[in-house]
Amino acid sequence: MSTALAVAEDRGFDAPPIVRFASVRKIFAVNGGELEAIRAFDLDIHEGESVAIVGSSGCGKSTLLRLLVGLDRNFEGSIRIDDRPVRGIGSECGIVFQEHRLFPWLTVADNIALGLASAAVDKAERHRQVERLVRLVGLDGFQKAYPHQLSGGMAQRVAIARGLVVDPRILLLDEPFGALDALTRQQMQEELLAVRERADITMLLVTHDVEEAVFLADRVVVLAPRPGRIRRVFQVGLPYPRNRGGLEFHRLREAILHELTHAAPEPAAFPSGNVKPVA
Ligand SMILES: Nc1ncnc2c1ncn2[C@@H]1O[C@H](COP(=O)(O)OP(=O)(O)OP(=O)(O)O)[C@@H](O)[C@H]1O
Ligand SMILES: [Mg+2]
């Protein structure tokens, strides 16, 4: 096995991790029973790292992000940011969802500024922040445009800007480019790398797309479904920007795909499988 295929156990980081999932278990109450969505999930993410989580539909990827941003606090185990338990929605994390979720009646600038809504920021500062983000994502000149006047890729850039406007240390992306055509998707992936470099952030990306994961992440976490748990963690030891046509890139992508498709048993149909009746 090549070095790029080596499993990441300990990369020898000196500083404590910025994000630590420890023994996380999440159970949903479904139809009078329980559905174990996440089991024994352990993951450390270090400052500046880019980590991708890949796994089949329903294996718990979005659930993990929701737990990390404090949208759902009902879980077992611990999730810590900067060694402090996640207590609620904080400004450490910016989040970009699969659909851009822009408000159609607000302009690009106002959609981005929404991210600042809960922060005590005066009008001038708000304007300054929005302008900075508009430039960062390459939308200068479109501040006054409405979402219906944008292409899919542009709308997704607005969503990324909104995720970044609180100046988060961690950017969470849930299938951010899922709705885009292949070419725009590649372009957005390249832009995201540039944003990551300029904004100096830690990234946690959820995606179905193995190539996207290998292109963007330092580590790729493969989840097994029902319950969602880590099957394997791949270290991507390739320099950025990565060559999608390169041999090592190809081998790594194939190895991850194999792990995803061959090792995983078919998930049970909802809501049977690991749904247990409540005692
Ligand atoms: N609010 C909820 N109530 C009950 N079950 C839920 C809830 N949210 C998620 N689940 C279940 O938890 C499991 C994981 O869901 P999750 O949305 O995290 O999957 P995912 O990996 O993000 O899937 P996809 O790739 O399709 O977005 C699924 O079986 C789903 O049915
Ligand atoms: Mg999801």
Short mmCIF file of C-alpha atoms and ligand atoms in Angstrom, two decimals:
data_model
loop_
_atom_site.label_atom_id
_atom_site.label_comp_id
_atom_site.label_asym_id
_atom_site.label_seq_id
_atom_site.Cartn_x
_atom_site.Cartn_y
_atom_site.Cartn_z
CA MET A 1 0.00 0.00 0.00
CA SER A 2 1.35 3.43 -0.91
CA THR A 3 1.94 6.14 1.67
CA ALA A 4 -1.08 8.09 0.46
CA LEU A 5 -3.24 5.10 1.25
CA ALA A 6 -1.96 4.75 4.77
CA VAL A 7 -4.55 4.95 7.48
CA ALA A 8 -4.21 8.05 9.62
CA GLU A 9 -3.88 7.03 13.20
CA ASP A 10 -1.82 9.80 14.69
CA ARG A 11 -0.39 12.60 12.60
CA GLY A 12 1.71 13.82 15.48
CA PHE A 13 -0.02 17.18 16.00
CA ASP A 14 1.34 19.00 19.05
CA ALA A 15 -1.65 21.23 19.74
CA PRO A 16 -4.88 19.75 21.10
CA PRO A 17 -7.55 19.21 18.45
CA ILE A 18 -9.96 22.03 17.66
CA VAL A 19 -12.78 19.49 17.37
CA ARG A 20 -13.04 16.25 19.32
CA PHE A 21 -15.83 13.72 18.93
CA ALA A 22 -15.47 11.04 21.61
CA SER A 23 -17.65 7.92 21.79
CA VAL A 24 -20.55 9.77 20.21
CA ARG A 25 -23.79 7.86 19.93
CA LYS A 26 -27.02 9.27 18.60
CA ILE A 27 -30.39 7.59 18.83
CA PHE A 28 -33.55 8.94 17.23
CA ALA A 29 -36.97 8.00 18.50
CA VAL A 30 -38.84 6.69 15.46
CA ASN A 31 -42.33 5.23 15.31
CA GLY A 32 -42.29 4.25 18.95
CA GLY A 33 -38.88 2.63 18.59
CA GLU A 34 -35.25 3.69 18.49
CA LEU A 35 -33.02 4.22 15.50
CA GLU A 36 -29.33 4.25 16.26
CA ALA A 37 -27.99 6.77 13.77
CA ILE A 38 -24.41 7.10 15.08
CA ARG A 39 -22.38 4.64 17.09
CA ALA A 40 -18.96 4.92 18.78
CA PHE A 41 -17.87 7.87 16.68
CA ASP A 42 -14.41 9.16 17.56
CA LEU A 43 -12.68 11.85 15.54
CA ASP A 44 -10.14 14.55 16.28
CA ILE A 45 -9.78 17.44 13.87
CA HIS A 46 -6.83 19.77 14.17
CA GLU A 47 -6.67 23.47 13.46
CA GLY A 48 -6.23 24.10 9.75
CA GLU A 49 -7.10 20.55 8.75
CA SER A 50 -9.59 19.68 6.06
CA VAL A 51 -11.52 16.49 6.79
CA ALA A 52 -14.12 14.90 4.53
CA ILE A 53 -16.78 12.44 5.66
CA VAL A 54 -18.10 10.12 2.97
CA GLY A 55 -20.78 7.51 3.28
CA SER A 56 -23.99 6.28 1.75
CA SER A 57 -27.26 8.13 2.09
CA GLY A 58 -28.69 7.92 5.59
CA CYS A 59 -25.46 6.87 7.30
CA GLY A 60 -25.49 9.84 9.66
CA LYS A 61 -23.33 12.51 8.01
CA SER A 62 -25.74 15.42 8.43
CA THR A 63 -26.56 14.22 11.92
CA LEU A 64 -22.89 14.54 12.87
CA LEU A 65 -22.78 18.13 11.58
CA ARG A 66 -25.98 19.02 13.43
CA LEU A 67 -24.52 17.65 16.64
CA LEU A 68 -21.29 19.59 16.11
CA VAL A 69 -23.02 22.94 15.62
CA GLY A 70 -25.24 22.35 18.62
CA LEU A 71 -28.51 22.08 16.68
CA ASP A 72 -29.18 18.81 18.48
CA ARG A 73 -27.86 18.34 21.99
CA ASN A 74 -29.49 15.04 22.69
CA PHE A 75 -26.67 12.52 22.23
CA GLU A 76 -24.32 10.29 24.20
CA GLY A 77 -20.57 10.79 24.43
CA SER A 78 -18.88 14.13 24.07
CA ILE A 79 -18.25 16.69 21.36
CA ARG A 80 -15.77 19.40 22.24
CA ILE A 81 -14.61 22.48 20.39
CA ASP A 82 -11.42 23.94 21.83
CA ASP A 83 -11.75 21.47 24.66
CA ARG A 84 -15.12 22.92 25.67
CA PRO A 85 -18.35 20.97 25.30
CA VAL A 86 -20.66 22.15 22.53
CA ARG A 87 -23.50 23.82 24.39
CA GLY A 88 -25.48 25.47 21.63
CA ILE A 89 -25.05 27.23 18.35
CA GLY A 90 -21.81 29.18 18.58
CA SER A 91 -19.84 31.43 16.27
CA GLU A 92 -16.94 28.97 15.99
CA CYS A 93 -18.72 27.15 13.18
CA GLY A 94 -20.06 28.42 9.88
CA ILE A 95 -22.27 26.04 8.00
CA VAL A 96 -23.10 25.63 4.31
CA PHE A 97 -26.02 23.36 3.46
CA GLN A 98 -26.63 21.25 0.39
CA GLU A 99 -29.27 23.58 -1.01
CA HIS A 100 -28.10 27.15 -0.83
CA ARG A 101 -31.15 28.13 1.24
CA LEU A 102 -30.96 31.76 0.17
CA PHE A 103 -33.97 33.97 0.81
CA PRO A 104 -35.39 34.89 -2.60
CA TRP A 105 -36.64 38.30 -1.45
CA LEU A 106 -33.21 39.38 -0.15
CA THR A 107 -30.26 40.59 -2.21
CA VAL A 108 -26.90 38.81 -2.27
CA ALA A 109 -25.53 41.32 0.27
CA ASP A 110 -28.51 40.92 2.60
CA ASN A 111 -28.43 37.15 2.36
CA ILE A 112 -24.78 37.18 3.37
CA ALA A 113 -25.45 39.70 6.16
CA LEU A 114 -28.06 37.34 7.60
CA GLY A 115 -25.19 35.33 9.01
CA LEU A 116 -24.42 38.36 11.18
CA ALA A 117 -27.99 38.78 12.37
CA SER A 118 -27.36 37.55 15.89
CA ALA A 119 -24.01 39.33 16.31
CA ALA A 120 -23.83 42.85 17.71
CA VAL A 121 -22.41 44.50 14.62
CA ASP A 122 -23.09 48.09 13.56
CA LYS A 123 -24.14 49.02 10.03
CA ALA A 124 -20.71 50.14 8.81
CA GLU A 125 -19.00 47.03 10.11
CA ARG A 126 -21.73 44.88 8.64
CA HIS A 127 -21.17 46.50 5.24
CA ARG A 128 -17.40 46.05 5.52
CA GLN A 129 -17.75 42.35 6.38
CA VAL A 130 -20.19 41.69 3.56
CA GLU A 131 -17.95 43.45 1.02
CA ARG A 132 -14.95 41.41 2.17
CA LEU A 133 -16.88 38.15 1.72
CA VAL A 134 -18.37 39.15 -1.63
CA ARG A 135 -14.83 39.68 -2.93
CA LEU A 136 -13.54 36.50 -1.31
CA VAL A 137 -16.06 34.36 -3.16
CA GLY A 138 -15.69 36.28 -6.43
CA LEU A 139 -19.10 37.96 -6.58
CA ASP A 140 -18.07 41.60 -6.69
CA GLY A 141 -20.71 43.54 -8.63
CA PHE A 142 -23.53 41.18 -7.64
CA GLN A 143 -24.21 42.64 -4.19
CA LYS A 144 -27.62 43.93 -5.24
CA ALA A 145 -28.65 40.91 -7.30
CA TYR A 146 -31.45 38.61 -6.14
CA PRO A 147 -31.02 34.82 -5.96
CA HIS A 148 -33.15 34.20 -9.08
CA GLN A 149 -30.68 36.33 -11.05
CA LEU A 150 -27.76 34.05 -10.13
CA SER A 151 -26.53 30.76 -11.56
CA GLY A 152 -26.46 27.69 -9.30
CA GLY A 153 -22.73 28.08 -8.72
CA MET A 154 -23.08 31.77 -7.85
CA ALA A 155 -25.88 31.02 -5.40
CA GLN A 156 -23.70 28.40 -3.76
CA ARG A 157 -20.91 30.98 -3.48
CA VAL A 158 -23.31 33.28 -1.64
CA ALA A 159 -24.10 30.40 0.72
CA ILE A 160 -20.38 29.90 1.35
CA ALA A 161 -19.96 33.63 1.98
CA ARG A 162 -22.83 33.51 4.47
CA GLY A 163 -21.16 30.57 6.21
CA LEU A 164 -17.93 32.55 6.45
CA VAL A 165 -19.34 35.93 7.49
CA VAL A 166 -19.18 35.21 11.20
CA ASP A 167 -15.46 34.60 10.70
CA PRO A 168 -15.75 31.01 11.88
CA ARG A 169 -12.68 28.98 12.72
CA ILE A 170 -14.43 25.91 11.40
CA LEU A 171 -16.41 25.74 8.18
CA LEU A 172 -18.87 22.85 7.91
CA LEU A 173 -20.11 21.94 4.47
CA ASP A 174 -22.93 19.48 3.92
CA GLU A 175 -22.92 18.33 0.28
CA PRO A 176 -22.30 21.94 -0.73
CA PHE A 177 -22.02 21.28 -4.45
CA GLY A 178 -24.46 18.39 -4.81
CA ALA A 179 -26.88 20.34 -6.99
CA LEU A 180 -24.27 21.62 -9.43
CA ASP A 181 -23.23 20.25 -12.82
CA ALA A 182 -19.88 18.46 -12.98
CA LEU A 183 -17.92 21.36 -14.45
CA THR A 184 -19.24 23.99 -12.05
CA ARG A 185 -18.68 21.55 -9.25
CA GLN A 186 -14.99 21.21 -10.10
CA GLN A 187 -14.64 24.96 -10.37
CA MET A 188 -16.30 25.46 -6.99
CA GLN A 189 -14.02 22.87 -5.42
CA GLU A 190 -11.01 24.83 -6.67
CA GLU A 191 -12.50 28.05 -5.35
CA LEU A 192 -13.16 26.44 -1.99
CA LEU A 193 -9.50 25.47 -1.73
CA ALA A 194 -8.54 29.08 -2.45
CA VAL A 195 -11.02 30.34 0.16
CA ARG A 196 -9.66 27.88 2.68
CA GLU A 197 -6.15 29.14 2.11
CA ARG A 198 -7.09 32.82 2.30
CA ALA A 199 -9.46 32.53 5.24
CA ASP A 200 -7.17 30.12 7.09
CA ILE A 201 -9.93 27.86 8.34
CA THR A 202 -10.51 24.31 9.43
CA MET A 203 -12.95 22.45 7.21
CA LEU A 204 -15.28 19.53 7.75
CA LEU A 205 -16.93 18.49 4.52
CA VAL A 206 -19.70 15.96 4.03
CA THR A 207 -20.01 14.55 0.54
CA HIS A 208 -21.18 11.57 -1.51
CA ASP A 209 -18.52 12.37 -4.06
CA VAL A 210 -15.29 10.47 -3.38
CA GLU A 211 -13.34 12.48 -5.94
CA GLU A 212 -14.42 15.69 -4.23
CA ALA A 213 -13.27 14.29 -0.89
CA VAL A 214 -9.85 13.31 -2.25
CA PHE A 215 -9.49 16.67 -3.99
CA LEU A 216 -10.33 18.75 -0.93
CA ALA A 217 -9.41 16.85 2.21
CA ASP A 218 -6.32 15.98 4.19
CA ARG A 219 -8.19 13.00 5.59
CA VAL A 220 -11.22 11.11 4.32
CA VAL A 221 -13.39 9.38 6.88
CA VAL A 222 -15.45 6.52 5.44
CA LEU A 223 -18.64 5.85 7.34
CA ALA A 224 -20.44 2.53 7.44
CA PRO A 225 -24.24 2.76 7.56
CA ARG A 226 -26.89 1.79 10.11
CA PRO A 227 -25.63 2.68 12.55
CA GLY A 228 -23.23 5.29 11.20
CA ARG A 229 -19.73 4.44 12.40
CA ILE A 230 -16.22 4.88 11.13
CA ARG A 231 -15.19 2.15 8.78
CA ARG A 232 -11.82 3.55 7.91
CA VAL A 233 -9.87 6.81 7.78
CA PHE A 234 -7.69 7.52 4.75
CA GLN A 235 -4.83 9.97 4.86
CA VAL A 236 -4.48 11.91 1.62
CA GLY A 237 -0.78 12.59 1.43
CA LEU A 238 -0.90 14.51 -1.84
CA PRO A 239 0.19 18.15 -2.22
CA TYR A 240 -2.35 20.85 -3.18
CA PRO A 241 -3.50 21.65 -5.78
CA ARG A 242 -4.19 18.02 -6.58
CA ASN A 243 -4.09 16.48 -9.98
CA ARG A 244 -7.34 14.59 -10.53
CA GLY A 245 -5.70 12.64 -13.34
CA GLY A 246 -2.69 11.58 -11.26
CA LEU A 247 -2.00 7.93 -10.51
CA GLU A 248 -1.92 8.32 -6.76
CA PHE A 249 -5.15 10.34 -6.82
CA HIS A 250 -6.79 7.61 -8.86
CA ARG A 251 -5.57 4.81 -6.58
CA LEU A 252 -6.79 6.58 -3.50
CA ARG A 253 -10.19 7.29 -5.04
CA GLU A 254 -10.54 3.64 -6.05
CA ALA A 255 -9.51 2.43 -2.58
CA ILE A 256 -12.10 4.67 -0.91
CA LEU A 257 -14.80 3.67 -3.38
CA HIS A 258 -13.99 0.04 -2.75
CA GLU A 259 -14.24 0.57 0.98
CA LEU A 260 -17.60 2.26 0.51
CA THR A 261 -19.16 -0.15 -1.90
CA HIS A 262 -17.69 -3.55 -1.14
CA ALA A 263 -17.16 -3.60 2.57
CA ALA A 264 -20.51 -2.12 3.55
CA PRO A 265 -23.52 -4.38 4.01
CA GLU A 266 -26.77 -3.14 2.47
CA PRO A 267 -28.49 -0.82 4.91
CA ALA A 268 -31.69 -2.09 6.43
CA ALA A 269 -34.87 -0.54 5.13
CA PHE A 270 -36.27 2.25 7.26
CA PRO A 271 -37.53 1.83 9.94
CA SER A 272 -36.61 -1.80 10.60
CA GLY A 273 -33.01 -2.98 10.92
CA ASN A 274 -31.60 -1.57 14.07
CA VAL A 275 -34.81 0.05 15.19
CA LYS A 276 -35.63 -1.49 18.55
CA PRO A 277 -38.91 -1.13 20.34
CA VAL A 278 -38.66 1.05 23.42
CA ALA A 279 -38.86 -1.14 26.52
N1 LIG B 1 -34.99 14.05 13.03
C1 LIG B 1 -34.88 12.74 12.80
N2 LIG B 1 -35.75 11.88 13.33
C2 LIG B 1 -35.64 10.56 13.11
N3 LIG B 1 -34.66 9.99 12.39
C3 LIG B 1 -33.78 10.81 11.83
C4 LIG B 1 -33.83 12.23 11.99
N4 LIG B 1 -32.80 12.78 11.31
C5 LIG B 1 -32.14 11.76 10.75
N5 LIG B 1 -32.71 10.57 11.06
C6 LIG B 1 -32.24 9.24 10.66
O1 LIG B 1 -30.87 9.15 10.98
C7 LIG B 1 -30.15 8.50 9.94
C8 LIG B 1 -29.03 9.42 9.47
O2 LIG B 1 -29.61 10.54 8.83
P1 LIG B 1 -28.70 11.69 8.20
O3 LIG B 1 -29.58 12.77 7.72
O4 LIG B 1 -27.64 12.07 9.18
O5 LIG B 1 -28.02 10.92 6.99
P2 LIG B 1 -27.00 11.43 5.88
O6 LIG B 1 -25.79 10.55 5.96
O7 LIG B 1 -26.79 12.89 6.02
O8 LIG B 1 -27.79 11.08 4.53
P3 LIG B 1 -27.80 11.85 3.12
O9 LIG B 1 -26.49 11.51 2.46
O10 LIG B 1 -28.96 11.24 2.39
O11 LIG B 1 -27.97 13.32 3.37
C9 LIG B 1 -31.17 8.13 8.88
O12 LIG B 1 -31.52 6.79 9.05
C10 LIG B 1 -32.35 9.02 9.16
O13 LIG B 1 -33.55 8.36 8.84
MG MG B 2 -27.33 14.53 4.81
#
